[in-house]
PDB file of C-alpha atoms in Angstrom:
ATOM      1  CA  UNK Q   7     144.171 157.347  58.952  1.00 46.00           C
ATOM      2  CA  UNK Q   8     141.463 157.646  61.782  1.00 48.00           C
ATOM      3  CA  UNK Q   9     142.734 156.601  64.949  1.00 48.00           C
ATOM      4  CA  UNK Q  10     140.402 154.763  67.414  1.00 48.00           C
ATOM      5  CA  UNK Q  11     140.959 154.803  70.919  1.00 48.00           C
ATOM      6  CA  UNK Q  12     138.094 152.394  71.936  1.00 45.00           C
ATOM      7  CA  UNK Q  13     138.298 148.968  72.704  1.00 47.00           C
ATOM      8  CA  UNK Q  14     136.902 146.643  69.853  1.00 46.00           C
ATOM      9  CA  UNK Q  15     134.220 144.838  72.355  1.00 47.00           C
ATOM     10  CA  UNK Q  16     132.632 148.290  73.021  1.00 49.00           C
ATOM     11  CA  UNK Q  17     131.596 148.879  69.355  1.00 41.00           C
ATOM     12  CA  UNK Q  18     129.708 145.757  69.593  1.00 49.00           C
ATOM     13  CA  UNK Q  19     126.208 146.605  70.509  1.00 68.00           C
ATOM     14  CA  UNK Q  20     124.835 145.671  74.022  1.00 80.00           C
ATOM     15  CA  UNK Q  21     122.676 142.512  74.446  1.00 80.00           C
ATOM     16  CA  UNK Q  22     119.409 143.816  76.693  1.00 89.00           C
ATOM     17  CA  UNK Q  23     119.176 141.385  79.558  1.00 92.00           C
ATOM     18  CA  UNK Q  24     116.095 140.349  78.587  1.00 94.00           C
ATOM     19  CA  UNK Q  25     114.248 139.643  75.494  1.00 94.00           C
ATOM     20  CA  UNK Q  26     110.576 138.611  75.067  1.00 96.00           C
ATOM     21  CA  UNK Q  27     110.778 136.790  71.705  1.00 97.00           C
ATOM     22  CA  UNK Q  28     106.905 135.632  71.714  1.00 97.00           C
ATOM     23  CA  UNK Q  29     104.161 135.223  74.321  1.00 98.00           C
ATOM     24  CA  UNK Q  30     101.556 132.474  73.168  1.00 98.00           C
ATOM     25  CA  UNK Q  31      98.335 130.441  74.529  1.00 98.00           C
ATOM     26  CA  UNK Q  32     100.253 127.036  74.828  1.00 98.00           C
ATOM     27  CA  UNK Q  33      96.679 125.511  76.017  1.00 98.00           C
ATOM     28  CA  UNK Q  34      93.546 127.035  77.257  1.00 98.00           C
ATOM     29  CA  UNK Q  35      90.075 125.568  78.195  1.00 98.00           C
ATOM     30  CA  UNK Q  36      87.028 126.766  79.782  1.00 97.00           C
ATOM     31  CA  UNK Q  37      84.090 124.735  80.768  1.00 97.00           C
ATOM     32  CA  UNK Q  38      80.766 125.695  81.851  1.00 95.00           C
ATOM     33  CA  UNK Q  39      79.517 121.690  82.783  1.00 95.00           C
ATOM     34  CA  UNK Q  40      75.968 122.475  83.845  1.00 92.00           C
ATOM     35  CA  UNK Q  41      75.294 125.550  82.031  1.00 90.00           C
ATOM     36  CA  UNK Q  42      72.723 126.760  81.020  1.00 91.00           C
ATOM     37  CA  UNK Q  43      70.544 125.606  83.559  1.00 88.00           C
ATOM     38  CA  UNK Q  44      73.107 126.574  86.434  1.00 88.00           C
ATOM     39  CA  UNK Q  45      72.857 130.802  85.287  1.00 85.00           C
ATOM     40  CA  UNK Q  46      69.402 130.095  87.107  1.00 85.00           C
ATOM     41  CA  UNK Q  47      70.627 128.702  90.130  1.00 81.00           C
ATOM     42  CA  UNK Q  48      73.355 131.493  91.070  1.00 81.00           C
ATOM     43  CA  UNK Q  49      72.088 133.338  93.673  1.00 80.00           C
ATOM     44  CA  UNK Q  50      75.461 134.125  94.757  1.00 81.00           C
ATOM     45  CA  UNK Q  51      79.172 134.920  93.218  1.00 81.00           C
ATOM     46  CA  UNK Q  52      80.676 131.129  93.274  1.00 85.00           C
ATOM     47  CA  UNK Q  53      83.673 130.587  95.914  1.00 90.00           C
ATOM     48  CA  UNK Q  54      86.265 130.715  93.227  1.00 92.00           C
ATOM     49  CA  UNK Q  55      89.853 128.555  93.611  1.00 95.00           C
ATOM     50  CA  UNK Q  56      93.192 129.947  91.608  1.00 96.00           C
ATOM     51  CA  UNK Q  57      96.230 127.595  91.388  1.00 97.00           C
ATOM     52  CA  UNK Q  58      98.886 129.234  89.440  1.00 97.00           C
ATOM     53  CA  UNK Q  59     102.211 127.408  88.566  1.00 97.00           C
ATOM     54  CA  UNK Q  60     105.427 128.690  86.857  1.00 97.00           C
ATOM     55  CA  UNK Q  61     107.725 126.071  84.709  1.00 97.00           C
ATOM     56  CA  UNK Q  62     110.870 126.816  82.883  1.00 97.00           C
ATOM     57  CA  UNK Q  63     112.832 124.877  80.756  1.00 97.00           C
ATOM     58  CA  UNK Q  64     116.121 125.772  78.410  1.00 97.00           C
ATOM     59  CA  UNK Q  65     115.201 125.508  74.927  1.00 97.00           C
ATOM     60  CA  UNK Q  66     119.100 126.424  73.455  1.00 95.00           C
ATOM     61  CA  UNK Q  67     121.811 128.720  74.710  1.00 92.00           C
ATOM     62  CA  UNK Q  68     120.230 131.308  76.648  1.00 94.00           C
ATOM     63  CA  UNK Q  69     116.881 130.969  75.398  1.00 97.00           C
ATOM     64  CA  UNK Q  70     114.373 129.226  77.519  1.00 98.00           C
ATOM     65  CA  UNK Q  71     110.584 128.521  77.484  1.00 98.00           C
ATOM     66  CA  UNK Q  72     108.430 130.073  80.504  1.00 98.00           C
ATOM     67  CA  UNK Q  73     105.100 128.669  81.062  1.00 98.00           C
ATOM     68  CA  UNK Q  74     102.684 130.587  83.452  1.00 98.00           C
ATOM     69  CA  UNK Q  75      99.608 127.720  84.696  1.00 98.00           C
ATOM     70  CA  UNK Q  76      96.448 128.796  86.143  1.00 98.00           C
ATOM     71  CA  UNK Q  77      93.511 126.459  86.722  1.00 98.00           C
ATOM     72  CA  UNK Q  78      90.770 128.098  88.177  1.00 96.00           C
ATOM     73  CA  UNK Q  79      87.196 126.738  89.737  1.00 95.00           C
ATOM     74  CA  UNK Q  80      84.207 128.233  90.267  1.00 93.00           C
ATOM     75  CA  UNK Q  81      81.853 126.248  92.845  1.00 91.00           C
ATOM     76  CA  UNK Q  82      78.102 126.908  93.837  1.00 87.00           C
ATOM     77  CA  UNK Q  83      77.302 125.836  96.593  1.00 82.00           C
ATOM     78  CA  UNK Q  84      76.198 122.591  95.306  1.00 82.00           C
ATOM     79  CA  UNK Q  85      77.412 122.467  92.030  1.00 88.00           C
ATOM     80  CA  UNK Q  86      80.454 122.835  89.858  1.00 93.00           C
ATOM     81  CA  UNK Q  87      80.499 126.216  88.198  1.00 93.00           C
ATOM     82  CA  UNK Q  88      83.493 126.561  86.153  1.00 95.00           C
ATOM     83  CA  UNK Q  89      86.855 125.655  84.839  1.00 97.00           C
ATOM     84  CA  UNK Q  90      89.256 126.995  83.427  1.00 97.00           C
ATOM     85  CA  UNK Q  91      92.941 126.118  82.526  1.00 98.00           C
ATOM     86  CA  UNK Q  92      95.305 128.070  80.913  1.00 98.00           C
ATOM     87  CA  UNK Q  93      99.093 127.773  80.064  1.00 98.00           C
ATOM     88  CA  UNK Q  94     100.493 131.285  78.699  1.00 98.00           C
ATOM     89  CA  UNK Q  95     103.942 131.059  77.815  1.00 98.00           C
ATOM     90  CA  UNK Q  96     107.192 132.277  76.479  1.00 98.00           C
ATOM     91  CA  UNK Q  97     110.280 132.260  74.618  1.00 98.00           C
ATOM     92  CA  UNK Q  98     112.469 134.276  75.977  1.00 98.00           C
ATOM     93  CA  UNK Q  99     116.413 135.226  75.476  1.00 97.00           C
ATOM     94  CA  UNK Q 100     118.195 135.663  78.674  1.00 96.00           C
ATOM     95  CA  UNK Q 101     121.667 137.895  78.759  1.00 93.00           C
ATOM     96  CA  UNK Q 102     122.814 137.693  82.151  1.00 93.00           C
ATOM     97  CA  UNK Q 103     124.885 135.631  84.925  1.00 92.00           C
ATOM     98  CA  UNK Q 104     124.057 132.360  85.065  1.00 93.00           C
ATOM     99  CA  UNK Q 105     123.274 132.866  88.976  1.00 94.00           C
ATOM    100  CA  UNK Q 106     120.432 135.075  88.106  1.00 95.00           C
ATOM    101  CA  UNK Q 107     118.853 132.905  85.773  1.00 96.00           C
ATOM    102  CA  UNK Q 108     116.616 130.728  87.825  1.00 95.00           C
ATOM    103  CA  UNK Q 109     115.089 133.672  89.896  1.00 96.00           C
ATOM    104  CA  UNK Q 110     114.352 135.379  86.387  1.00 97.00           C
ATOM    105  CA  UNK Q 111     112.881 132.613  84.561  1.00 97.00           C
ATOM    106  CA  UNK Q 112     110.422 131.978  87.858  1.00 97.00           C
ATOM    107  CA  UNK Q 113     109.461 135.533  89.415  1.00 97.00           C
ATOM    108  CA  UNK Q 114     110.385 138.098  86.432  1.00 97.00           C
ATOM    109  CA  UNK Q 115     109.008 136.744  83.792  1.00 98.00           C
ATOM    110  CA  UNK Q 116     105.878 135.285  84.988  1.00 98.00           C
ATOM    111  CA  UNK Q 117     105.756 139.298  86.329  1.00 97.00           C
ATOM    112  CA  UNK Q 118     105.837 140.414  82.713  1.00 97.00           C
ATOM    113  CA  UNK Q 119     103.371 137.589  81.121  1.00 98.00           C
ATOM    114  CA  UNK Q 120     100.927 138.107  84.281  1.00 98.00           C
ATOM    115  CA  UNK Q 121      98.843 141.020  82.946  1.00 97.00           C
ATOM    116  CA  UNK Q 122      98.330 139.270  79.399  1.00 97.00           C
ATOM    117  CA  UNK Q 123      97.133 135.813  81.295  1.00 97.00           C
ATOM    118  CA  UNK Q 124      94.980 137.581  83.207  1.00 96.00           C
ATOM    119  CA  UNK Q 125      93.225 139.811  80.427  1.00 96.00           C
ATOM    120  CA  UNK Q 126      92.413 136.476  78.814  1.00 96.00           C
ATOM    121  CA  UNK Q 127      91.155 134.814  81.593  1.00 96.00           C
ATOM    122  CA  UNK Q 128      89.258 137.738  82.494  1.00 94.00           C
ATOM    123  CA  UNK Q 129      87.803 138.197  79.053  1.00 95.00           C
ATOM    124  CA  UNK Q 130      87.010 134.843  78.219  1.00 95.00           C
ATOM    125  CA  UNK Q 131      84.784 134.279  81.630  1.00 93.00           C
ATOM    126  CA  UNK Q 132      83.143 137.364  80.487  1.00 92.00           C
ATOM    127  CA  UNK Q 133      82.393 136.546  77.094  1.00 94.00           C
ATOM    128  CA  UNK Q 134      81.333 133.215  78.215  1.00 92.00           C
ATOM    129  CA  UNK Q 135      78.345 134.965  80.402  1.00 88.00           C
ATOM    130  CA  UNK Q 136      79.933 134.805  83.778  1.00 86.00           C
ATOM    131  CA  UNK Q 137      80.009 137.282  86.454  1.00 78.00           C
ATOM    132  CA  UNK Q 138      82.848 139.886  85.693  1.00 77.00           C
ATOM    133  CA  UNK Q 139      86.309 138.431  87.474  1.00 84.00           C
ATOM    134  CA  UNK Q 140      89.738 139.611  88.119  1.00 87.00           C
ATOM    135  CA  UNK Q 141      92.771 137.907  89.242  1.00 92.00           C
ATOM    136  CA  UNK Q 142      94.692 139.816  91.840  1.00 93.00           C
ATOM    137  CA  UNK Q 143      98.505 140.096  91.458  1.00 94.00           C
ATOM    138  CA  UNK Q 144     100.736 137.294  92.476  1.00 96.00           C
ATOM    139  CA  UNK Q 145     103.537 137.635  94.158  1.00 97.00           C
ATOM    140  CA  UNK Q 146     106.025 135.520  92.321  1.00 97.00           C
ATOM    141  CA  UNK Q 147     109.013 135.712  94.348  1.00 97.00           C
ATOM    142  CA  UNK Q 148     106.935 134.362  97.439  1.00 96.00           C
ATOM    143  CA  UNK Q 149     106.352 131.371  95.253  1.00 95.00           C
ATOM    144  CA  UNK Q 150     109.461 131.025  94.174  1.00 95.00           C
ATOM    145  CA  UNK Q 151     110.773 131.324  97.462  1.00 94.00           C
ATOM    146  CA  UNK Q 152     107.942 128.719  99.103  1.00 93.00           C
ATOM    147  CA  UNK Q 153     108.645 126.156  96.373  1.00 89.00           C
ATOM    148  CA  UNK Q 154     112.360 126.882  96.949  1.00 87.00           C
ATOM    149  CA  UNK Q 155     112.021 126.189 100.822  1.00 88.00           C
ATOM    150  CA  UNK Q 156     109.409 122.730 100.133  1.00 85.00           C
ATOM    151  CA  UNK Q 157     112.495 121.324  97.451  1.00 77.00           C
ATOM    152  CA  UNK Q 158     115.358 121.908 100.180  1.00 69.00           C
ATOM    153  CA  UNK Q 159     112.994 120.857 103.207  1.00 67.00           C
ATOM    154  CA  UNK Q 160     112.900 117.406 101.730  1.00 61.00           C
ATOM    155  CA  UNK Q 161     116.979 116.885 101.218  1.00 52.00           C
TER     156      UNK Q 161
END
């Protein structure tokens, strides 16, 4: 008979905290509204706008969906250059304290999805003709905190 000295719950394997299940385009558009006349016109690289926004929501236990938002303009100065909109998400499994959830599902994760966003956005404006353009990192836990700090300054 084989003795063993080990607790049962350590033979069970360990969860990893996190767990990417799948990254996906949830909805992605470009538009070029004056094009192709306007490839004439650009004397200039077009002031260009980035709004980026991070949603979570719990799908079942301790898996959630993370969407990552960017819509992104490109002006002339006269004239609408670009748009484009895209929602990259996840399903993800989370294994840790509940405490730690929030700050994971809105700064971590959005970390971990950023570089794939941003290869499609920067592909896709170059495959569309447009001058080459990359998205410099975000720092997610500002925006977390900032959006944090706007929710509790209105209570």
């Amino acid at each position: 008979m084989q003795q063993d000295n080990q607790p049962q719950n350590e033979n069970k394997q360990q969860l990893p905290a996190i767990v990417i299940n799948s990254q996906y385009i949830k909805d992605f558009s470009l538009e070029i509204p004056y094009a192709p006349e306007i490839f004439k016109e650009i004397k200039k690289n077009p002031d260009v706008n980035v709004n980026v926004d991070v949603n979570a929501r719990p799908l079942e236990e301790n898996y959630f969906n993370v969407d990552l938002v960017f819509t992104i303009n490109g002006d002339t100065e006269n004239k609408k250059f670009f748009i484009i909109e895209l929602t990259y998400s996840a399903v993800v499994q989370l294994n840790i304290p509940q405490e730690h959830i929030e700050p994971v599902l809105m700064i971590e994760i959005p970390r971990m999805l950023f570089p794939f966003a941003r290869q499609i956005i920067t592909t896709s404006l170059t495959e569309a003709g447009l001058p080459p353009f990359m998205l410099n990192p975000i720092d997610f836990a500002a925006m977390y905190n900032a959006k944090k700090q706007s929710v509790h300054g209105k209570n």
